[in-house]
C-alpha positions as a Markdown table, in Angstrom:
| # | Residue | x | y | z |
|---|---|---|---|---|
| 1 | Met | 5.8 | 14.4 | -105.0 |
| 2 | Lys | 8.8 | 12.8 | -104.6 |
| 3 | Ser | 10.6 | 14.4 | -107.3 |
| 4 | Leu | 9.4 | 17.8 | -105.5 |
| 5 | Leu | 11.0 | 16.2 | -102.6 |
| 6 | Leu | 14.2 | 15.4 | -104.3 |
| 7 | Leu | 14.2 | 19.0 | -105.9 |
| 8 | Ser | 14.1 | 20.4 | -102.6 |
| 9 | Gly | 16.5 | 17.8 | -101.3 |
| 10 | Leu | 19.2 | 19.5 | -103.6 |
| 11 | Gly | 18.2 | 22.8 | -103.0 |
| 12 | Val | 19.1 | 22.3 | -98.9 |
| 13 | Leu | 22.0 | 20.6 | -100.0 |
| 14 | Ala | 23.6 | 23.3 | -101.9 |
| 15 | Leu | 23.0 | 25.5 | -99.5 |
| 16 | Leu | 24.7 | 23.3 | -96.7 |
| 17 | Ala | 27.5 | 22.8 | -99.3 |
| 18 | Glu | 29.4 | 26.1 | -98.6 |
| 19 | Ile | 29.4 | 24.5 | -95.3 |
| 20 | Phe | 31.4 | 21.5 | -96.0 |
| 21 | Asn | 33.5 | 22.4 | -98.3 |
| 22 | Leu | 31.4 | 20.1 | -100.8 |
| 23 | Lys | 31.6 | 22.7 | -103.7 |
| 24 | Lys | 33.3 | 21.0 | -106.0 |
| 25 | Arg | 31.6 | 17.9 | -105.7 |
| 26 | Leu | 27.9 | 19.6 | -106.4 |
| 27 | Tyr | 28.1 | 19.7 | -109.6 |
| 28 | Pro | 28.0 | 16.0 | -110.5 |
| 29 | Val | 25.6 | 15.1 | -107.6 |
| 30 | Val | 23.3 | 17.7 | -109.0 |
| 31 | Leu | 23.3 | 16.4 | -112.3 |
| 32 | Ile | 22.7 | 12.7 | -110.5 |
| 33 | Gly | 20.0 | 13.8 | -108.7 |
| 34 | Leu | 18.2 | 15.2 | -111.7 |
| 35 | Leu | 18.3 | 12.1 | -113.3 |
| 36 | Val | 17.1 | 10.7 | -110.2 |
| 37 | Thr | 14.1 | 13.0 | -110.0 |
| 38 | Ile | 13.2 | 12.0 | -113.2 |
| 39 | Ala | 13.6 | 8.4 | -112.9 |
| 40 | Ala | 10.9 | 8.8 | -109.5 |
| 41 | Ala | 8.2 | 11.2 | -111.6 |
| 42 | Val | 8.3 | 8.2 | -113.8 |
| 43 | Lys | 7.5 | 5.9 | -111.6 |
| 44 | Asp | 4.4 | 7.3 | -110.7 |
| 45 | Trp | 3.3 | 7.7 | -113.9 |
| 46 | Asn | -1.2 | 7.0 | -113.7 |
| 47 | Thr | -0.9 | 6.9 | -110.0 |
| 48 | Asn | -3.3 | 10.1 | -109.7 |
| 49 | Ile | -2.4 | 10.8 | -105.8 |
| 50 | His | -3.2 | 13.8 | -104.1 |
| 51 | Tyr | -0.8 | 15.2 | -101.4 |
| 52 | Tyr | -1.3 | 17.8 | -98.4 |
| 53 | Ser | -5.1 | 17.3 | -98.0 |
| 54 | Asn | -5.8 | 17.7 | -102.1 |
| 55 | Met | -3.5 | 20.7 | -102.2 |
| 56 | Met | -1.5 | 18.7 | -104.8 |
| 57 | Leu | -2.2 | 16.5 | -107.5 |
| 58 | Phe | 0.0 | 14.5 | -109.3 |
| 59 | Asp | -1.7 | 13.3 | -112.3 |
| 60 | Asn | -0.3 | 12.2 | -115.6 |
| 61 | Phe | -0.2 | 16.3 | -116.6 |
| 62 | Ala | 2.0 | 17.3 | -113.7 |
| 63 | Ile | 4.0 | 14.1 | -114.5 |
| 64 | Thr | 4.9 | 14.6 | -117.8 |
| 65 | Phe | 5.3 | 18.8 | -117.8 |
| 66 | Thr | 8.0 | 17.8 | -114.2 |
| 67 | Val | 9.8 | 15.8 | -116.7 |
| 68 | Leu | 10.4 | 18.5 | -119.6 |
| 69 | Ile | 11.5 | 20.7 | -116.7 |
| 70 | Cys | 14.1 | 18.4 | -115.1 |
| 71 | Val | 15.0 | 17.1 | -118.5 |
| 72 | Val | 15.6 | 20.7 | -119.9 |
| 73 | Ala | 17.0 | 21.7 | -116.6 |
| 74 | Leu | 19.6 | 19.2 | -117.5 |
| 75 | Leu | 20.3 | 20.7 | -120.9 |
| 76 | Trp | 20.4 | 24.0 | -119.4 |
| 77 | Phe | 23.3 | 22.7 | -116.8 |
| 78 | Val | 25.5 | 21.5 | -119.5 |
| 79 | Met | 25.1 | 24.8 | -121.2 |
| 80 | Ser | 25.4 | 26.6 | -118.3 |
| 81 | Gln | 28.5 | 24.8 | -116.4 |
| 82 | Ser | 30.7 | 28.1 | -116.4 |
| 83 | Tyr | 28.0 | 29.8 | -114.1 |
| 84 | Phe | 29.2 | 28.0 | -111.3 |
| 85 | Thr | 32.8 | 28.3 | -110.9 |
| 86 | Glu | 32.7 | 31.5 | -109.3 |
| 87 | Glu | 34.5 | 30.4 | -106.3 |
| 88 | Thr | 32.5 | 33.1 | -104.2 |
| 89 | Asn | 28.6 | 32.3 | -105.1 |
| 90 | Val | 29.0 | 29.0 | -106.7 |
| 91 | Thr | 26.3 | 26.9 | -103.8 |
| 92 | Asp | 24.3 | 30.1 | -103.9 |
| 93 | His | 23.9 | 29.6 | -108.0 |
| 94 | Phe | 22.7 | 26.4 | -107.1 |
| 95 | Ala | 20.4 | 27.0 | -104.4 |
| 96 | Leu | 18.8 | 29.5 | -106.8 |
| 97 | Val | 18.3 | 27.4 | -109.9 |
| 98 | Leu | 17.0 | 24.1 | -107.9 |
| 99 | Phe | 14.8 | 26.3 | -105.9 |
| 100 | Ser | 13.5 | 27.8 | -109.0 |
| 101 | Leu | 12.9 | 24.3 | -110.2 |
| 102 | Val | 11.3 | 23.4 | -107.2 |
| 103 | Gly | 8.6 | 26.4 | -107.8 |
| 104 | Ala | 8.6 | 25.5 | -112.0 |
| 105 | Val | 7.1 | 21.4 | -110.1 |
| 106 | Cys | 4.8 | 23.2 | -108.0 |
| 107 | Met | 3.0 | 25.5 | -110.7 |
| 108 | Val | 2.9 | 22.5 | -113.0 |
| 109 | Ser | 0.8 | 20.1 | -109.7 |
| 110 | Tyr | -1.0 | 22.3 | -108.0 |
| 111 | Asn | -5.0 | 21.8 | -107.0 |
| 112 | Asn | -5.1 | 24.7 | -104.9 |
| 113 | Met | -4.5 | 28.5 | -105.6 |
| 114 | Ala | -2.4 | 28.7 | -102.4 |
| 115 | Met | 0.1 | 26.2 | -104.1 |
| 116 | Leu | -0.4 | 28.0 | -107.3 |
| 117 | Phe | 0.9 | 31.7 | -105.5 |
| 118 | Leu | 3.8 | 29.5 | -103.4 |
| 119 | Gly | 5.2 | 27.9 | -106.6 |
| 120 | Ile | 4.9 | 31.2 | -108.4 |
| 121 | Glu | 6.5 | 33.4 | -105.7 |
| 122 | Ile | 9.3 | 30.4 | -105.1 |
| 123 | Leu | 9.9 | 30.5 | -108.9 |
| 124 | Ser | 10.4 | 34.6 | -109.2 |
| 125 | Leu | 11.9 | 34.9 | -106.0 |
| 126 | Ser | 15.0 | 32.7 | -107.0 |
| 127 | Leu | 14.7 | 34.5 | -111.1 |
| 128 | Tyr | 14.8 | 38.0 | -109.3 |
| 129 | Val | 18.7 | 37.4 | -107.7 |
| 130 | Met | 19.7 | 35.2 | -110.6 |
| 131 | Ala | 19.2 | 38.0 | -112.8 |
| 132 | Gly | 21.0 | 40.5 | -111.3 |
| 133 | Ser | 23.6 | 37.7 | -110.6 |
| 134 | Lys | 25.9 | 39.4 | -113.1 |
| 135 | Lys | 26.7 | 42.4 | -110.4 |
| 136 | Asn | 29.0 | 44.4 | -111.7 |
| 137 | Asp | 26.9 | 45.1 | -115.0 |
| 138 | Leu | 24.2 | 47.9 | -115.0 |
| 139 | Leu | 22.4 | 45.8 | -117.4 |
| 140 | Ser | 21.8 | 43.0 | -115.0 |
| 141 | Asn | 20.8 | 45.7 | -112.2 |
| 142 | Glu | 18.3 | 46.7 | -113.9 |
| 143 | Ala | 16.8 | 43.5 | -115.4 |
| 144 | Ala | 16.6 | 42.4 | -111.7 |
| 145 | Leu | 15.3 | 45.5 | -110.4 |
| 146 | Lys | 12.8 | 45.7 | -113.2 |
| 147 | Tyr | 11.8 | 42.1 | -113.1 |
| 148 | Phe | 11.5 | 42.7 | -109.3 |
| 149 | Leu | 9.5 | 45.6 | -109.3 |
| 150 | Met | 6.4 | 44.5 | -112.0 |
| 151 | Gly | 7.1 | 40.9 | -110.8 |
| 152 | Ser | 5.6 | 42.2 | -107.8 |
| 153 | Phe | 3.1 | 44.5 | -109.3 |
| 154 | Ala | 1.7 | 41.4 | -111.4 |
| 155 | Thr | 1.7 | 39.4 | -107.9 |
| 156 | Gly | -0.7 | 41.7 | -106.8 |
| 157 | Phe | -3.4 | 41.5 | -109.5 |
| 158 | Leu | -2.9 | 37.7 | -108.8 |
| 159 | Leu | -3.6 | 37.5 | -105.2 |
| 160 | Phe | -6.1 | 40.1 | -105.5 |
| 161 | Gly | -7.8 | 38.0 | -107.9 |
| 162 | Ile | -7.7 | 34.8 | -105.8 |
| 163 | Ala | -8.9 | 36.8 | -103.2 |
| 164 | Leu | -12.1 | 37.6 | -104.5 |
| 165 | Ile | -12.9 | 34.2 | -106.1 |
| 166 | Tyr | -12.3 | 32.4 | -102.4 |
| 167 | Gly | -14.5 | 35.1 | -101.3 |
| 168 | Ala | -16.7 | 33.9 | -103.8 |
| 169 | Ser | -16.4 | 30.6 | -103.6 |
| 170 | Gly | -15.1 | 29.6 | -99.9 |
| 171 | Ser | -12.4 | 27.8 | -101.4 |
| 172 | Phe | -9.0 | 27.5 | -102.8 |
| 173 | His | -9.6 | 23.8 | -104.3 |
| 174 | Leu | -9.5 | 24.3 | -107.9 |
| 175 | Ser | -12.4 | 21.3 | -108.3 |
| 176 | Ala | -14.3 | 23.2 | -105.1 |
| 177 | Ile | -14.1 | 26.5 | -107.6 |
| 178 | Ala | -15.1 | 24.6 | -110.4 |
| 179 | Tyr | -18.2 | 22.7 | -108.8 |
| 180 | Tyr | -19.2 | 26.1 | -107.2 |
| 181 | Ile | -19.5 | 27.5 | -110.9 |
| 182 | Ser | -21.4 | 24.5 | -112.5 |
| 183 | Glu | -23.9 | 25.1 | -109.5 |
| 184 | Asn | -24.2 | 28.9 | -109.5 |
| 185 | Gln | -24.2 | 29.3 | -113.5 |
| 186 | Gly | -26.6 | 32.4 | -114.0 |
| 187 | His | -26.1 | 33.9 | -110.3 |
| 188 | Leu | -22.2 | 34.3 | -109.8 |
| 189 | Pro | -21.7 | 37.6 | -108.6 |
| 190 | Thr | -19.4 | 40.3 | -110.0 |
| 191 | Phe | -16.8 | 40.5 | -107.8 |
| 192 | Phe | -16.2 | 36.4 | -108.8 |
| 193 | Tyr | -15.8 | 37.6 | -112.5 |
| 194 | Ala | -13.3 | 40.7 | -111.9 |
| 195 | Gly | -11.4 | 37.7 | -109.8 |
| 196 | Val | -11.0 | 35.5 | -112.9 |
| 197 | Leu | -10.0 | 39.1 | -115.0 |
| 198 | Leu | -7.1 | 39.6 | -112.3 |
| 199 | Met | -5.5 | 36.1 | -112.1 |
| 200 | Leu | -5.6 | 36.3 | -116.2 |
| 201 | Val | -3.7 | 39.6 | -115.7 |
| 202 | Gly | -1.3 | 38.0 | -113.2 |
| 203 | Met | -0.8 | 34.5 | -115.3 |
| 204 | Ala | -0.7 | 36.5 | -118.7 |
| 205 | Phe | 2.7 | 38.4 | -116.8 |
| 206 | Lys | 4.1 | 35.2 | -115.9 |
| 207 | Val | 3.7 | 33.6 | -119.5 |
| 208 | Ser | 5.1 | 37.5 | -121.1 |
| 209 | Ala | 2.0 | 37.8 | -123.3 |
| 210 | Ala | 1.0 | 41.5 | -124.5 |
| 211 | Pro | -0.1 | 44.1 | -123.2 |
| 212 | Phe | 1.9 | 42.7 | -120.0 |
| 213 | His | 5.0 | 41.6 | -121.8 |
| 214 | Phe | 7.3 | 45.2 | -121.7 |
| 215 | Trp | 9.2 | 43.5 | -118.9 |
| 216 | Ala | 10.6 | 40.9 | -121.1 |
| 217 | Pro | 13.0 | 42.5 | -123.7 |
| 218 | Asp | 14.9 | 44.5 | -120.9 |
| 219 | Val | 14.9 | 41.8 | -118.7 |
| 220 | Tyr | 16.2 | 39.2 | -121.3 |
| 221 | Gln | 18.9 | 41.4 | -122.8 |
| 222 | Gly | 19.9 | 42.8 | -119.2 |
| 223 | Ser | 20.2 | 39.1 | -117.5 |
| 224 | Pro | 23.4 | 37.0 | -118.0 |
| 225 | Thr | 23.1 | 34.5 | -120.7 |
| 226 | Val | 22.1 | 31.3 | -119.3 |
| 227 | Val | 19.6 | 33.1 | -117.1 |
| 228 | Thr | 17.8 | 34.2 | -120.3 |
| 229 | Ala | 17.9 | 30.7 | -121.8 |
| 230 | Phe | 16.4 | 29.5 | -118.1 |
| 231 | Met | 13.7 | 32.1 | -117.8 |
| 232 | Ala | 12.8 | 31.6 | -122.3 |
| 233 | Thr | 12.4 | 27.8 | -121.2 |
| 234 | Ile | 12.1 | 26.2 | -117.9 |
| 235 | Val | 10.1 | 29.7 | -116.6 |
| 236 | Lys | 7.5 | 29.5 | -119.4 |
| 237 | Thr | 6.9 | 25.6 | -119.8 |
| 238 | Ala | 6.0 | 25.8 | -116.2 |
| 239 | Ala | 4.0 | 29.5 | -116.4 |
| 240 | Phe | 1.9 | 27.9 | -119.3 |
| 241 | Ala | 1.5 | 24.3 | -117.7 |
| 242 | Ala | -0.1 | 26.4 | -114.3 |
| 243 | Phe | -2.3 | 28.8 | -116.9 |
| 244 | Phe | -3.5 | 26.0 | -118.5 |
| 245 | Arg | -4.5 | 24.1 | -115.6 |
| 246 | Leu | -5.9 | 26.8 | -114.2 |
| 247 | Phe | -8.6 | 27.8 | -116.4 |
| 248 | Ala | -8.9 | 24.1 | -117.9 |
| 249 | Thr | -9.9 | 22.9 | -114.2 |
| 250 | Cys | -11.3 | 26.2 | -112.8 |
| 251 | Phe | -13.1 | 28.6 | -115.1 |
| 252 | Met | -14.2 | 26.5 | -117.7 |
| 253 | Gly | -17.4 | 27.0 | -116.8 |
| 254 | Val | -17.6 | 31.1 | -117.5 |
| 255 | Ala | -15.2 | 30.5 | -120.3 |
| 256 | Gly | -17.4 | 33.2 | -121.7 |
| 257 | Thr | -16.2 | 35.9 | -119.6 |
| 258 | Trp | -12.6 | 35.5 | -120.7 |
| 259 | Thr | -12.4 | 34.1 | -124.0 |
| 260 | Asp | -12.8 | 36.9 | -125.6 |
| 261 | Ile | -9.9 | 38.6 | -124.2 |
| 262 | Val | -7.4 | 36.1 | -124.0 |
| 263 | Ser | -8.3 | 36.1 | -127.9 |
| 264 | Val | -7.1 | 39.4 | -128.3 |
| 265 | Met | -4.0 | 38.9 | -126.1 |
| 266 | Cys | -3.0 | 36.1 | -128.1 |
| 267 | Ile | -3.7 | 38.6 | -131.7 |
| 268 | Leu | -1.6 | 41.4 | -130.1 |
| 269 | Thr | 1.4 | 38.8 | -128.6 |
| 270 | Leu | 2.1 | 37.7 | -132.2 |
| 271 | Ile | 1.9 | 41.2 | -133.9 |
| 272 | Val | 3.7 | 43.0 | -131.3 |
| 273 | Gly | 6.3 | 39.8 | -130.5 |
| 274 | Asn | 7.3 | 39.1 | -134.4 |
| 275 | Ile | 6.9 | 42.2 | -135.6 |
| 276 | Thr | 9.0 | 44.1 | -132.8 |
| 277 | Ala | 11.6 | 41.2 | -133.4 |
| 278 | Val | 12.1 | 42.4 | -136.9 |
| 279 | Phe | 13.7 | 45.6 | -136.2 |
| 280 | Gln | 15.9 | 44.1 | -133.2 |
| 281 | Glu | 19.7 | 44.9 | -133.5 |
| 282 | Ser | 20.4 | 42.5 | -130.7 |
| 283 | Thr | 20.5 | 38.8 | -130.8 |
| 284 | Lys | 19.5 | 38.4 | -127.4 |
| 285 | Arg | 16.7 | 40.9 | -127.5 |
| 286 | Met | 15.7 | 39.5 | -131.0 |
| 287 | Leu | 15.0 | 36.3 | -129.2 |
| 288 | Ala | 13.1 | 38.3 | -126.4 |
| 289 | Phe | 10.7 | 39.1 | -128.7 |
| 290 | Ser | 10.3 | 35.8 | -130.4 |
| 291 | Ser | 9.9 | 34.6 | -126.8 |
| 292 | Val | 7.1 | 36.6 | -127.3 |
| 293 | Ala | 5.9 | 35.4 | -130.1 |
| 294 | His | 6.1 | 32.0 | -129.1 |
| 295 | Ala | 3.4 | 32.8 | -126.1 |
| 296 | Gly | 1.2 | 34.1 | -128.9 |
| 297 | Tyr | 1.1 | 30.6 | -130.1 |
| 298 | Met | 0.8 | 28.4 | -127.0 |
| 299 | Leu | -2.1 | 31.0 | -126.3 |
| 300 | Leu | -4.3 | 29.3 | -129.1 |
| 301 | Ala | -4.4 | 26.0 | -127.0 |
| 302 | Ile | -5.8 | 28.5 | -124.0 |
| 303 | Val | -8.5 | 30.2 | -126.4 |
| 304 | Ser | -9.9 | 26.5 | -128.0 |
| 305 | Leu | -9.6 | 24.4 | -125.4 |
| 306 | Ser | -10.2 | 20.6 | -125.7 |
| 307 | Ala | -9.1 | 17.2 | -124.8 |
| 308 | His | -5.9 | 17.5 | -126.8 |
| 309 | Ser | -4.8 | 20.9 | -125.7 |
| 310 | Gly | -2.8 | 19.7 | -122.5 |
| 311 | Ser | -0.6 | 17.4 | -125.3 |
| 312 | Asn | -0.3 | 20.6 | -127.8 |
| 313 | Ile | 1.0 | 22.2 | -125.0 |
| 314 | Leu | 3.6 | 19.5 | -123.7 |
| 315 | Tyr | 4.7 | 19.1 | -127.3 |
| 316 | Tyr | 5.3 | 22.7 | -128.1 |
| 317 | Thr | 7.0 | 23.9 | -125.2 |
| 318 | Ala | 9.3 | 20.7 | -125.6 |
| 319 | Ala | 9.6 | 21.3 | -128.8 |
| 320 | Tyr | 10.7 | 25.1 | -128.1 |
| 321 | Ser | 12.3 | 25.0 | -125.0 |
| 322 | Val | 15.4 | 22.3 | -126.9 |
| 323 | Ala | 15.6 | 24.6 | -130.1 |
| 324 | Thr | 15.9 | 27.5 | -127.3 |
| 325 | Ile | 18.8 | 25.8 | -125.4 |
| 326 | Ala | 20.9 | 25.2 | -128.5 |
| 327 | Ser | 20.0 | 28.6 | -130.0 |
| 328 | Phe | 21.4 | 29.6 | -126.8 |
| 329 | Thr | 24.7 | 27.8 | -126.6 |
| 330 | Val | 25.6 | 28.5 | -129.8 |
| 331 | Leu | 25.0 | 32.6 | -129.0 |
| 332 | Tyr | 26.5 | 32.1 | -125.9 |
| 333 | Asn | 30.0 | 30.7 | -127.5 |
| 334 | Val | 29.5 | 33.5 | -130.2 |
| 335 | Met | 29.2 | 36.3 | -127.7 |
| 336 | Gln | 32.6 | 35.6 | -125.7 |
| 337 | Gly | 34.4 | 37.6 | -128.6 |
| 338 | Ala | 32.2 | 39.5 | -130.8 |
| 339 | Gly | 29.4 | 40.5 | -128.8 |
| 340 | Asp | 25.1 | 39.7 | -129.4 |
| 341 | Ala | 24.2 | 41.5 | -132.3 |
| 342 | Ile | 23.4 | 40.0 | -135.0 |
| 343 | Glu | 26.7 | 40.5 | -137.3 |
| 344 | Ser | 28.6 | 39.0 | -134.9 |
| 345 | Phe | 27.6 | 35.3 | -136.6 |
| 346 | Asn | 29.0 | 36.4 | -140.0 |
| 347 | Gly | 30.6 | 33.3 | -141.6 |
| 348 | Leu | 30.0 | 30.9 | -138.8 |
| 349 | Ser | 29.6 | 28.4 | -141.0 |
| 350 | Lys | 33.3 | 28.8 | -141.7 |
| 351 | Arg | 34.3 | 29.5 | -138.5 |
| 352 | Asn | 32.3 | 26.6 | -136.7 |
| 353 | Pro | 30.4 | 24.2 | -139.4 |
| 354 | Phe | 28.6 | 22.2 | -136.7 |
| 355 | Ala | 28.1 | 25.3 | -134.1 |
| 356 | Ala | 26.2 | 27.1 | -137.7 |
| 357 | Leu | 24.4 | 23.4 | -138.3 |
| 358 | Val | 22.7 | 23.8 | -135.0 |
| 359 | Met | 21.8 | 26.8 | -135.1 |
| 360 | Ala | 20.1 | 26.3 | -138.9 |
| 361 | Val | 18.4 | 23.2 | -137.4 |
| 362 | Ala | 17.3 | 25.5 | -133.9 |
| 363 | Leu | 16.1 | 28.4 | -136.2 |
| 364 | Leu | 14.2 | 26.4 | -138.2 |
| 365 | Ser | 12.3 | 24.7 | -135.9 |
| 366 | Leu | 11.7 | 27.9 | -134.4 |
| 367 | Ala | 10.5 | 29.5 | -137.3 |
| 368 | Gly | 7.8 | 26.4 | -137.9 |
| 369 | Ile | 9.4 | 25.0 | -141.1 |
| 370 | Pro | 8.4 | 21.3 | -141.6 |
| 371 | Pro | 9.9 | 18.6 | -141.0 |
| 372 | Met | 11.2 | 20.4 | -137.7 |
| 373 | Ala | 9.6 | 20.2 | -134.4 |
| 374 | Gly | 8.4 | 23.7 | -134.4 |
| 375 | Phe | 6.2 | 23.0 | -137.7 |
| 376 | Phe | 4.2 | 20.3 | -135.5 |
| 377 | Gly | 3.9 | 22.2 | -132.3 |
| 378 | Lys | 2.5 | 25.0 | -134.8 |
| 379 | Tyr | 0.3 | 22.0 | -136.6 |
| 380 | Tyr | -1.1 | 20.9 | -133.9 |
| 381 | Leu | -2.0 | 24.2 | -131.9 |
| 382 | Phe | -3.5 | 25.6 | -135.5 |
| 383 | Thr | -5.8 | 22.3 | -136.1 |
| 384 | Ser | -7.2 | 22.7 | -132.4 |
| 385 | Ala | -7.7 | 26.3 | -133.2 |
| 386 | Leu | -9.7 | 25.9 | -136.2 |
| 387 | Glu | -11.8 | 22.9 | -135.0 |
| 388 | Ala | -12.5 | 25.1 | -132.5 |
| 389 | His | -13.9 | 27.3 | -135.0 |
| 390 | His | -11.1 | 30.5 | -134.4 |
| 391 | Ile | -10.6 | 31.0 | -138.0 |
| 392 | Trp | -9.1 | 34.8 | -137.2 |
| 393 | Leu | -6.6 | 33.7 | -135.1 |
| 394 | Val | -5.2 | 31.0 | -137.4 |
| 395 | Leu | -4.9 | 33.4 | -139.8 |
| 396 | Val | -3.4 | 36.0 | -137.5 |
| 397 | Ala | -0.8 | 33.6 | -136.2 |
| 398 | Val | -0.1 | 32.0 | -139.7 |
| 399 | Phe | 1.1 | 35.4 | -140.9 |
| 400 | Ala | 3.1 | 35.9 | -137.3 |
| 401 | Ser | 4.9 | 33.3 | -138.3 |
| 402 | Leu | 5.9 | 34.3 | -142.1 |
| 403 | Val | 7.1 | 37.8 | -140.3 |
| 404 | Gly | 8.9 | 35.0 | -137.9 |
| 405 | Val | 10.5 | 33.4 | -141.1 |
| 406 | Tyr | 11.7 | 36.9 | -141.7 |
| 407 | Tyr | 13.9 | 37.7 | -138.5 |
| 408 | Tyr | 15.2 | 34.2 | -138.0 |
| 409 | Phe | 16.4 | 33.9 | -141.6 |
| 410 | Lys | 18.6 | 37.0 | -140.9 |
| 411 | Ile | 20.8 | 35.1 | -138.6 |
| 412 | Leu | 20.5 | 32.3 | -141.2 |
| 413 | Ile | 22.2 | 34.3 | -144.0 |
| 414 | Ala | 24.7 | 36.2 | -141.5 |
| 415 | Met | 25.9 | 32.4 | -140.6 |
| 416 | Tyr | 26.0 | 31.1 | -144.5 |
| 417 | Phe | 26.4 | 34.1 | -146.7 |
| 418 | Lys | 28.1 | 37.3 | -145.4 |
| 419 | Pro | 32.2 | 36.7 | -144.3 |
| 420 | Ala | 33.3 | 36.9 | -140.8 |
| 421 | Lys | 35.0 | 39.7 | -139.0 |
| 422 | Asn | 36.9 | 37.7 | -137.3 |
| 423 | Ala | 38.4 | 34.7 | -139.7 |
| 424 | Ala | 39.8 | 33.1 | -136.1 |
| 425 | Ala | 37.5 | 29.3 | -136.1 |
| 426 | Leu | 35.5 | 29.1 | -132.8 |
| 427 | Ser | 36.1 | 26.5 | -130.2 |
| 428 | Leu | 33.6 | 24.8 | -128.6 |
| 429 | Ser | 33.8 | 23.2 | -124.8 |
| 430 | Gly | 33.2 | 19.3 | -125.0 |
| 431 | Ser | 30.6 | 20.1 | -123.1 |
| 432 | His | 28.9 | 22.3 | -125.7 |
| 433 | Gln | 29.5 | 20.2 | -128.3 |
| 434 | Leu | 27.8 | 17.3 | -126.6 |
| 435 | Leu | 24.9 | 19.2 | -125.8 |
| 436 | Leu | 24.7 | 20.4 | -129.1 |
| 437 | Val | 25.3 | 17.0 | -130.3 |
| 438 | Ile | 21.8 | 16.4 | -128.0 |
| 439 | Ser | 19.8 | 19.3 | -129.1 |
| 440 | Leu | 20.3 | 18.2 | -132.7 |
| 441 | Leu | 19.3 | 14.2 | -132.3 |
| 442 | Leu | 16.1 | 15.7 | -130.0 |
| 443 | Met | 15.2 | 18.6 | -132.6 |
| 444 | Leu | 15.3 | 15.2 | -135.5 |
| 445 | Leu | 13.6 | 13.0 | -133.4 |
| 446 | Met | 10.7 | 15.3 | -132.4 |
| 447 | Gly | 10.2 | 16.0 | -136.0 |
| 448 | Ala | 10.4 | 12.6 | -137.2 |
| 449 | Met | 8.0 | 11.1 | -134.7 |
| 450 | Pro | 5.8 | 13.7 | -133.2 |
| 451 | Asp | 2.6 | 11.4 | -132.7 |
| 452 | Trp | 4.9 | 9.7 | -130.0 |
| 453 | Ile | 5.2 | 13.2 | -127.9 |
| 454 | Ile | 1.6 | 14.1 | -128.3 |
| 455 | Arg | 0.0 | 11.3 | -126.8 |
| 456 | Leu | 2.0 | 11.1 | -123.6 |
| 457 | Ile | -0.8 | 12.8 | -122.0 |
């Protein structure tokens, strides 16, 4: 709970910084504030305290995901320092990002559907503005409009589902709804099942699972690169944590209603995300479809719910987020003079060997090549799915992983085996070099000691 209050306080401070002329000091204050937030969250370990009439629950699940979100946010702030240099709206950018983090923490710690809705909306409203923050870019404007319209439409599904479930159970609390399901097995009204499916649609949109993924490629491509990195990491982590908490805690008693549907979503997401990524020439758009594909892998944990599913999602999102931050940092620097086409990476190993090395490790991790962290993330998810007898899902996921290797290796081949169009060295800022060093160490550490992270929950 302290972490939520600290992030909210930082957001309010960002709003007041314009009045008190604290714009230049805001960046280091936010970084220090995130470190304090991480420490405050860790201090709450094993407390399992309820807040606001049982509407919020800060158990170990919520704490670990809060820490992960804040750590990734720290890395993201280092990556996106240039996003906060425009003197006219620097405080607005800080406020939007910090309040979106507040929404993300609400999404991982809610114990009441009203708080789930508030968390999603706090996160989403900030992102609608951030997606269109490149005001003179038509693609950015288009991204904001599409995200807003489709996000509002998906929220309608979510709210209608919550209303139907409340109408049947008489409560918004997850534990009360779960108790209602257990006491009325076989006698649940039809509209209750409709409510579960409507909420499933709303959550599938938030995690960009097929067939509700159509917004992701255009929004990811049109948004500023640093905002795309934020969406692909922090937003996806929070959305999957919320998705898991809802269906593992609340709807487990009616798993027969939604398991097959989520299985079909999982297959569609894996196939559409990976195969469509193969044909992309834009690196940002390719990473967008890659993000859709990774949502398919994480859906395996939802389909095969077990005692280890929460840990599996935590490890996978951590490995995926670090690799994605690293890849977007390199992409951001490559784009400065050459655009985001895959050909822009030609000869990067000679222009900047260290950037090419980190990009290669990140891509190998995303592709699931051993001994990278991404391999162990997929291994844990596949193992849980096999234990739950979802053999066909695992076979599809393995095939999709092989397809993923192909389009990730397109960038690797461009970096190491194709001549550069521009022979000039690619220079990195000191902060970006530090970020790439930290990301490389984290990826190698997570690959070397996967069990240490998987046992946190």
